[in-house]
PDB file of C-alpha atoms and ligand atoms in Angstrom:
ATOM      1  CA  MET A   1       0.056   0.221   0.067  1.00  0.00           C
ATOM      2  CA  ASN A   2       2.959   2.708   0.390  1.00  0.00           C
ATOM      3  CA  ARG A   3       4.840   1.511  -2.578  1.00  0.00           C
ATOM      4  CA  LEU A   4       1.001   2.694  -4.691  1.00  0.00           C
ATOM      5  CA  VAL A   5       1.497   5.518  -2.607  1.00  0.00           C
ATOM      6  CA  SER A   6       4.649   6.282  -3.254  1.00  0.00           C
ATOM      7  CA  ALA A   7       3.965   5.878  -7.263  1.00  0.00           C
ATOM      8  CA  LEU A   8       0.609   8.678  -7.038  1.00  0.00           C
ATOM      9  CA  ALA A   9       3.130  11.163  -5.596  1.00  0.00           C
ATOM     10  CA  PHE A  10       5.764  10.134  -7.887  1.00  0.00           C
ATOM     11  CA  ALA A  11       2.999  10.452 -10.979  1.00  0.00           C
ATOM     12  CA  ALA A  12       0.726  13.062  -9.475  1.00  0.00           C
ATOM     13  CA  HIS A  13       4.531  15.635  -9.087  1.00  0.00           C
ATOM     14  CA  LYS A  14       5.620  14.267 -12.692  1.00  0.00           C
ATOM     15  CA  HIS A  15       3.182  15.195 -15.004  1.00  0.00           C
ATOM     16  CA  ARG A  16       2.366  18.510 -12.723  1.00  0.00           C
ATOM     17  CA  ASP A  17       2.305  20.497 -15.445  1.00  0.00           C
ATOM     18  CA  GLN A  18      -0.127  18.574 -18.048  1.00  0.00           C
ATOM     19  CA  ARG A  19      -3.385  18.050 -19.217  1.00  0.00           C
ATOM     20  CA  ARG A  20      -5.832  15.791 -21.145  1.00  0.00           C
ATOM     21  CA  LYS A  21      -6.894  17.099 -24.258  1.00  0.00           C
ATOM     22  CA  ASP A  22     -10.340  17.216 -23.169  1.00  0.00           C
ATOM     23  CA  ALA A  23     -12.678  20.002 -23.522  1.00  0.00           C
ATOM     24  CA  VAL A  24     -11.943  21.218 -20.101  1.00  0.00           C
ATOM     25  CA  ALA A  25      -7.817  20.379 -20.436  1.00  0.00           C
ATOM     26  CA  SER A  26      -8.281  18.042 -17.011  1.00  0.00           C
ATOM     27  CA  PRO A  27      -5.530  17.348 -14.870  1.00  0.00           C
ATOM     28  CA  TYR A  28      -3.423  14.653 -16.823  1.00  0.00           C
ATOM     29  CA  ILE A  29      -3.000  12.749 -13.129  1.00  0.00           C
ATOM     30  CA  ASN A  30      -6.446  11.683 -13.198  1.00  0.00           C
ATOM     31  CA  HIS A  31      -5.422   9.692 -15.811  1.00  0.00           C
ATOM     32  CA  PRO A  32      -3.470   7.243 -14.667  1.00  0.00           C
ATOM     33  CA  ILE A  33      -5.764   7.433 -11.504  1.00  0.00           C
ATOM     34  CA  ALA A  34      -8.536   6.397 -13.525  1.00  0.00           C
ATOM     35  CA  LEU A  35      -6.264   3.101 -15.108  1.00  0.00           C
ATOM     36  CA  ALA A  36      -6.116   2.387 -11.268  1.00  0.00           C
ATOM     37  CA  ASN A  37      -9.356   2.460 -10.033  1.00  0.00           C
ATOM     38  CA  VAL A  38     -10.844   0.255 -13.105  1.00  0.00           C
ATOM     39  CA  LEU A  39      -8.194  -2.011 -12.477  1.00  0.00           C
ATOM     40  CA  ALA A  40      -8.676  -3.043  -9.071  1.00  0.00           C
ATOM     41  CA  ASN A  41     -12.829  -1.934  -8.629  1.00  0.00           C
ATOM     42  CA  GLU A  42     -14.165  -3.834 -11.423  1.00  0.00           C
ATOM     43  CA  GLY A  43     -11.346  -6.064 -12.355  1.00  0.00           C
ATOM     44  CA  ASP A  44     -10.999  -6.872  -9.134  1.00  0.00           C
ATOM     45  CA  ILE A  45      -7.352  -6.603  -9.115  1.00  0.00           C
ATOM     46  CA  ASP A  46      -5.640  -6.268  -6.440  1.00  0.00           C
ATOM     47  CA  ASP A  47      -1.356  -7.154  -7.855  1.00  0.00           C
ATOM     48  CA  GLU A  48       0.524  -4.207  -6.116  1.00  0.00           C
ATOM     49  CA  ARG A  49       3.006  -4.448  -9.301  1.00  0.00           C
ATOM     50  CA  VAL A  50       0.428  -3.980 -11.721  1.00  0.00           C
ATOM     51  CA  LEU A  51      -1.468  -1.346 -10.517  1.00  0.00           C
ATOM     52  CA  ILE A  52       1.705   1.039  -9.379  1.00  0.00           C
ATOM     53  CA  ALA A  53       2.521   0.180 -13.432  1.00  0.00           C
ATOM     54  CA  ALA A  54      -0.628   1.500 -14.315  1.00  0.00           C
ATOM     55  CA  ILE A  55      -0.238   4.645 -11.725  1.00  0.00           C
ATOM     56  CA  LEU A  56       3.244   5.343 -13.554  1.00  0.00           C
ATOM     57  CA  HIS A  57       2.095   3.414 -17.844  1.00  0.00           C
ATOM     58  CA  ASP A  58       2.201   7.279 -18.483  1.00  0.00           C
ATOM     59  CA  THR A  59       4.943   8.426 -17.393  1.00  0.00           C
ATOM     60  CA  LEU A  60       8.412   7.961 -20.039  1.00  0.00           C
ATOM     61  CA  GLU A  61       6.086   8.642 -22.274  1.00  0.00           C
ATOM     62  CA  ASP A  62       4.509  11.723 -21.922  1.00  0.00           C
ATOM     63  CA  THR A  63       7.246  12.975 -18.957  1.00  0.00           C
ATOM     64  CA  GLU A  64      10.891  13.529 -18.478  1.00  0.00           C
ATOM     65  CA  THR A  65      11.517  10.330 -17.048  1.00  0.00           C
ATOM     66  CA  SER A  66      13.931   7.598 -16.927  1.00  0.00           C
ATOM     67  CA  GLU A  67      13.555   4.351 -16.892  1.00  0.00           C
ATOM     68  CA  GLN A  68      16.845   4.316 -14.531  1.00  0.00           C
ATOM     69  CA  GLU A  69      14.078   6.623 -12.536  1.00  0.00           C
ATOM     70  CA  ILE A  70      11.778   4.608 -12.443  1.00  0.00           C
ATOM     71  CA  ILE A  71      13.598   1.087 -11.736  1.00  0.00           C
ATOM     72  CA  ARG A  72      15.634   2.830  -8.186  1.00  0.00           C
ATOM     73  CA  GLU A  73      12.748   3.820  -7.142  1.00  0.00           C
ATOM     74  CA  PHE A  74       9.860   1.258  -7.947  1.00  0.00           C
ATOM     75  CA  GLY A  75      12.388  -1.996  -8.932  1.00  0.00           C
ATOM     76  CA  GLN A  76      13.009  -3.878 -12.057  1.00  0.00           C
ATOM     77  CA  GLU A  77       9.754  -5.353 -12.322  1.00  0.00           C
ATOM     78  CA  ILE A  78       7.845  -3.021 -12.411  1.00  0.00           C
ATOM     79  CA  ALA A  79      10.256  -0.359 -14.845  1.00  0.00           C
ATOM     80  CA  SER A  80       9.973  -3.408 -17.318  1.00  0.00           C
ATOM     81  CA  ILE A  81       5.474  -3.485 -17.364  1.00  0.00           C
ATOM     82  CA  VAL A  82       5.833   0.849 -17.856  1.00  0.00           C
ATOM     83  CA  LEU A  83       8.682   0.160 -20.827  1.00  0.00           C
ATOM     84  CA  GLU A  84       6.455  -3.161 -22.448  1.00  0.00           C
ATOM     85  CA  VAL A  85       2.974  -0.408 -22.209  1.00  0.00           C
ATOM     86  CA  THR A  86       5.456   2.573 -24.236  1.00  0.00           C
ATOM     87  CA  ASP A  87       6.109   3.650 -27.584  1.00  0.00           C
ATOM     88  CA  ASP A  88       9.450   3.856 -29.046  1.00  0.00           C
ATOM     89  CA  PRO A  89       9.389   8.349 -28.955  1.00  0.00           C
ATOM     90  CA  LEU A  90      11.351   8.346 -31.710  1.00  0.00           C
ATOM     91  CA  LEU A  91       9.258   6.595 -34.575  1.00  0.00           C
ATOM     92  CA  PRO A  92       6.484   8.039 -36.472  1.00  0.00           C
ATOM     93  CA  THR A  93       2.517   8.153 -34.852  1.00  0.00           C
ATOM     94  CA  ALA A  94       1.440   6.144 -37.260  1.00  0.00           C
ATOM     95  CA  GLU A  95       4.254   2.742 -36.459  1.00  0.00           C
ATOM     96  CA  ARG A  96       3.525   3.553 -32.923  1.00  0.00           C
ATOM     97  CA  LYS A  97      -0.274   2.033 -33.266  1.00  0.00           C
ATOM     98  CA  ARG A  98       0.654   0.053 -36.327  1.00  0.00           C
ATOM     99  CA  LEU A  99       3.419  -1.390 -33.228  1.00  0.00           C
ATOM    100  CA  GLN A 100       0.933  -1.692 -30.298  1.00  0.00           C
ATOM    101  CA  VAL A 101      -1.146  -3.589 -33.493  1.00  0.00           C
ATOM    102  CA  GLU A 102       1.428  -6.136 -33.486  1.00  0.00           C
ATOM    103  CA  HIS A 103       2.479  -6.266 -29.758  1.00  0.00           C
ATOM    104  CA  ALA A 104      -0.422  -6.634 -27.703  1.00  0.00           C
ATOM    105  CA  GLY A 105      -0.512 -10.177 -27.939  1.00  0.00           C
ATOM    106  CA  LYS A 106       3.270 -10.969 -27.417  1.00  0.00           C
ATOM    107  CA  ILE A 107       3.355  -8.681 -23.713  1.00  0.00           C
ATOM    108  CA  SER A 108       3.156 -10.057 -20.448  1.00  0.00           C
ATOM    109  CA  ARG A 109      -0.171 -10.670 -18.285  1.00  0.00           C
ATOM    110  CA  GLN A 110       0.835  -7.230 -15.919  1.00  0.00           C
ATOM    111  CA  ALA A 111       1.567  -5.552 -19.657  1.00  0.00           C
ATOM    112  CA  LYS A 112      -1.915  -6.411 -21.025  1.00  0.00           C
ATOM    113  CA  LEU A 113      -3.989  -5.672 -17.977  1.00  0.00           C
ATOM    114  CA  VAL A 114      -2.416  -1.647 -17.815  1.00  0.00           C
ATOM    115  CA  LYS A 115      -2.707  -1.831 -21.343  1.00  0.00           C
ATOM    116  CA  LEU A 116      -6.352  -3.153 -20.932  1.00  0.00           C
ATOM    117  CA  ALA A 117      -7.545  -0.165 -18.991  1.00  0.00           C
ATOM    118  CA  ASP A 118      -5.332   2.410 -20.364  1.00  0.00           C
ATOM    119  CA  LYS A 119      -7.920   1.885 -23.184  1.00  0.00           C
ATOM    120  CA  ILE A 120     -10.963   1.071 -21.468  1.00  0.00           C
ATOM    121  CA  CYS A 121      -9.911   4.896 -20.342  1.00  0.00           C
ATOM    122  CA  ASN A 122      -9.676   6.468 -23.301  1.00  0.00           C
ATOM    123  CA  LEU A 123     -12.389   5.491 -24.971  1.00  0.00           C
ATOM    124  CA  ARG A 124     -14.841   6.639 -22.028  1.00  0.00           C
ATOM    125  CA  ASP A 125     -12.883   9.732 -22.435  1.00  0.00           C
ATOM    126  CA  ILE A 126     -13.848  10.385 -25.827  1.00  0.00           C
ATOM    127  CA  ALA A 127     -17.154   9.275 -25.829  1.00  0.00           C
ATOM    128  CA  SER A 128     -18.067  11.570 -22.945  1.00  0.00           C
ATOM    129  CA  SER A 129     -15.625  14.231 -23.185  1.00  0.00           C
ATOM    130  CA  PRO A 130     -13.488  14.398 -26.825  1.00  0.00           C
ATOM    131  CA  PRO A 131     -10.521  15.424 -26.767  1.00  0.00           C
ATOM    132  CA  ALA A 132     -10.923  19.782 -28.085  1.00  0.00           C
ATOM    133  CA  GLY A 133     -10.873  19.701 -32.136  1.00  0.00           C
ATOM    134  CA  TRP A 134     -10.982  15.765 -33.061  1.00  0.00           C
ATOM    135  CA  SER A 135     -13.879  15.019 -36.048  1.00  0.00           C
ATOM    136  CA  VAL A 136     -16.251  12.172 -35.034  1.00  0.00           C
ATOM    137  CA  ALA A 137     -14.214  10.445 -38.159  1.00  0.00           C
ATOM    138  CA  ARG A 138     -11.221  10.684 -35.804  1.00  0.00           C
ATOM    139  CA  GLN A 139     -12.581   9.604 -32.974  1.00  0.00           C
ATOM    140  CA  ARG A 140     -14.275   6.556 -34.498  1.00  0.00           C
ATOM    141  CA  ALA A 141     -10.624   5.785 -36.272  1.00  0.00           C
ATOM    142  CA  TYR A 142      -9.183   6.333 -32.228  1.00  0.00           C
ATOM    143  CA  PHE A 143     -11.964   3.620 -31.302  1.00  0.00           C
ATOM    144  CA  ASP A 144     -11.364   1.337 -34.369  1.00  0.00           C
ATOM    145  CA  TRP A 145      -7.491   1.542 -33.529  1.00  0.00           C
ATOM    146  CA  ALA A 146      -8.026   0.641 -29.505  1.00  0.00           C
ATOM    147  CA  LYS A 147     -10.251  -2.869 -31.092  1.00  0.00           C
ATOM    148  CA  SER A 148      -6.894  -3.855 -32.930  1.00  0.00           C
ATOM    149  CA  VAL A 149      -5.562  -2.935 -29.760  1.00  0.00           C
ATOM    150  CA  ILE A 150      -7.125  -4.629 -27.395  1.00  0.00           C
ATOM    151  CA  ASP A 151      -8.111  -8.025 -29.581  1.00  0.00           C
ATOM    152  CA  GLY A 152      -4.431  -8.813 -30.239  1.00  0.00           C
ATOM    153  CA  LEU A 153      -4.490  -9.965 -25.559  1.00  0.00           C
ATOM    154  CA  ARG A 154      -7.190 -11.214 -25.431  1.00  0.00           C
ATOM    155  CA  GLY A 155      -7.931 -14.112 -23.117  1.00  0.00           C
ATOM    156  CA  VAL A 156      -6.327 -11.551 -20.761  1.00  0.00           C
ATOM    157  CA  HIS A 157      -8.918 -10.793 -18.592  1.00  0.00           C
ATOM    158  CA  PRO A 158     -12.770 -11.796 -19.637  1.00  0.00           C
ATOM    159  CA  VAL A 159     -14.743  -9.075 -16.613  1.00  0.00           C
ATOM    160  CA  LEU A 160     -12.229  -6.797 -18.233  1.00  0.00           C
ATOM    161  CA  GLU A 161     -12.477  -7.682 -21.791  1.00  0.00           C
ATOM    162  CA  GLU A 162     -15.650  -7.205 -21.593  1.00  0.00           C
ATOM    163  CA  ILE A 163     -16.103  -3.751 -19.883  1.00  0.00           C
ATOM    164  CA  PHE A 164     -14.201  -2.907 -22.912  1.00  0.00           C
ATOM    165  CA  ASP A 165     -16.664  -4.079 -25.276  1.00  0.00           C
ATOM    166  CA  GLU A 166     -19.024  -2.660 -23.120  1.00  0.00           C
ATOM    167  CA  ALA A 167     -17.193   1.303 -23.120  1.00  0.00           C
ATOM    168  CA  LEU A 168     -16.921   0.348 -27.145  1.00  0.00           C
ATOM    169  CA  ARG A 169     -20.766   0.530 -27.489  1.00  0.00           C
ATOM    170  CA  HIS A 170     -20.264   4.264 -27.476  1.00  0.00           C
ATOM    171  CA  ARG A 171     -18.405   4.395 -30.383  1.00  0.00           C
ATOM    172  CA  PRO A 172     -19.378   8.404 -31.559  1.00  0.00           C
TER     173      PRO A 172
HETATM  174 ZN1   ZN B 201      -2.839   6.311 -20.565  1.00  0.00          ZN
END
């Protein structure tokens, strides 16, 4: 439990100046907290490594956090999960998206759970408060791509997969 609280404080600090893309520009930290909440309270997951990795899942990709820093603070195992759900920043967006589809089935069970929660939360956010400036076509394309990613990892957690499918039904 104390490590989980440390992860919340760490991620809140790293994301402190960032906002989500929704119209009201919600604080970024709401997003990793939403993932952990989905995993713990909708997926009934109590594996602390998964919950901590969910809290940290965007720190490598979206802040100046280094892998070494996560290893030092939270250990190699959690750093590995976070790395598995981090896109290569050197690649163009389309290639990153293609690789997510290709890799979804090959990552660890823990990373699959984080990825599933991430896509559930993103679909819910887009359906309830789309990013400013996103056309309906772009929103739909995101839903379709998210489905392709999740189709690649099915069988990891049937309850969360059903929750994902329910979120998909709200495709704009
Ligand atoms: Zn995310």
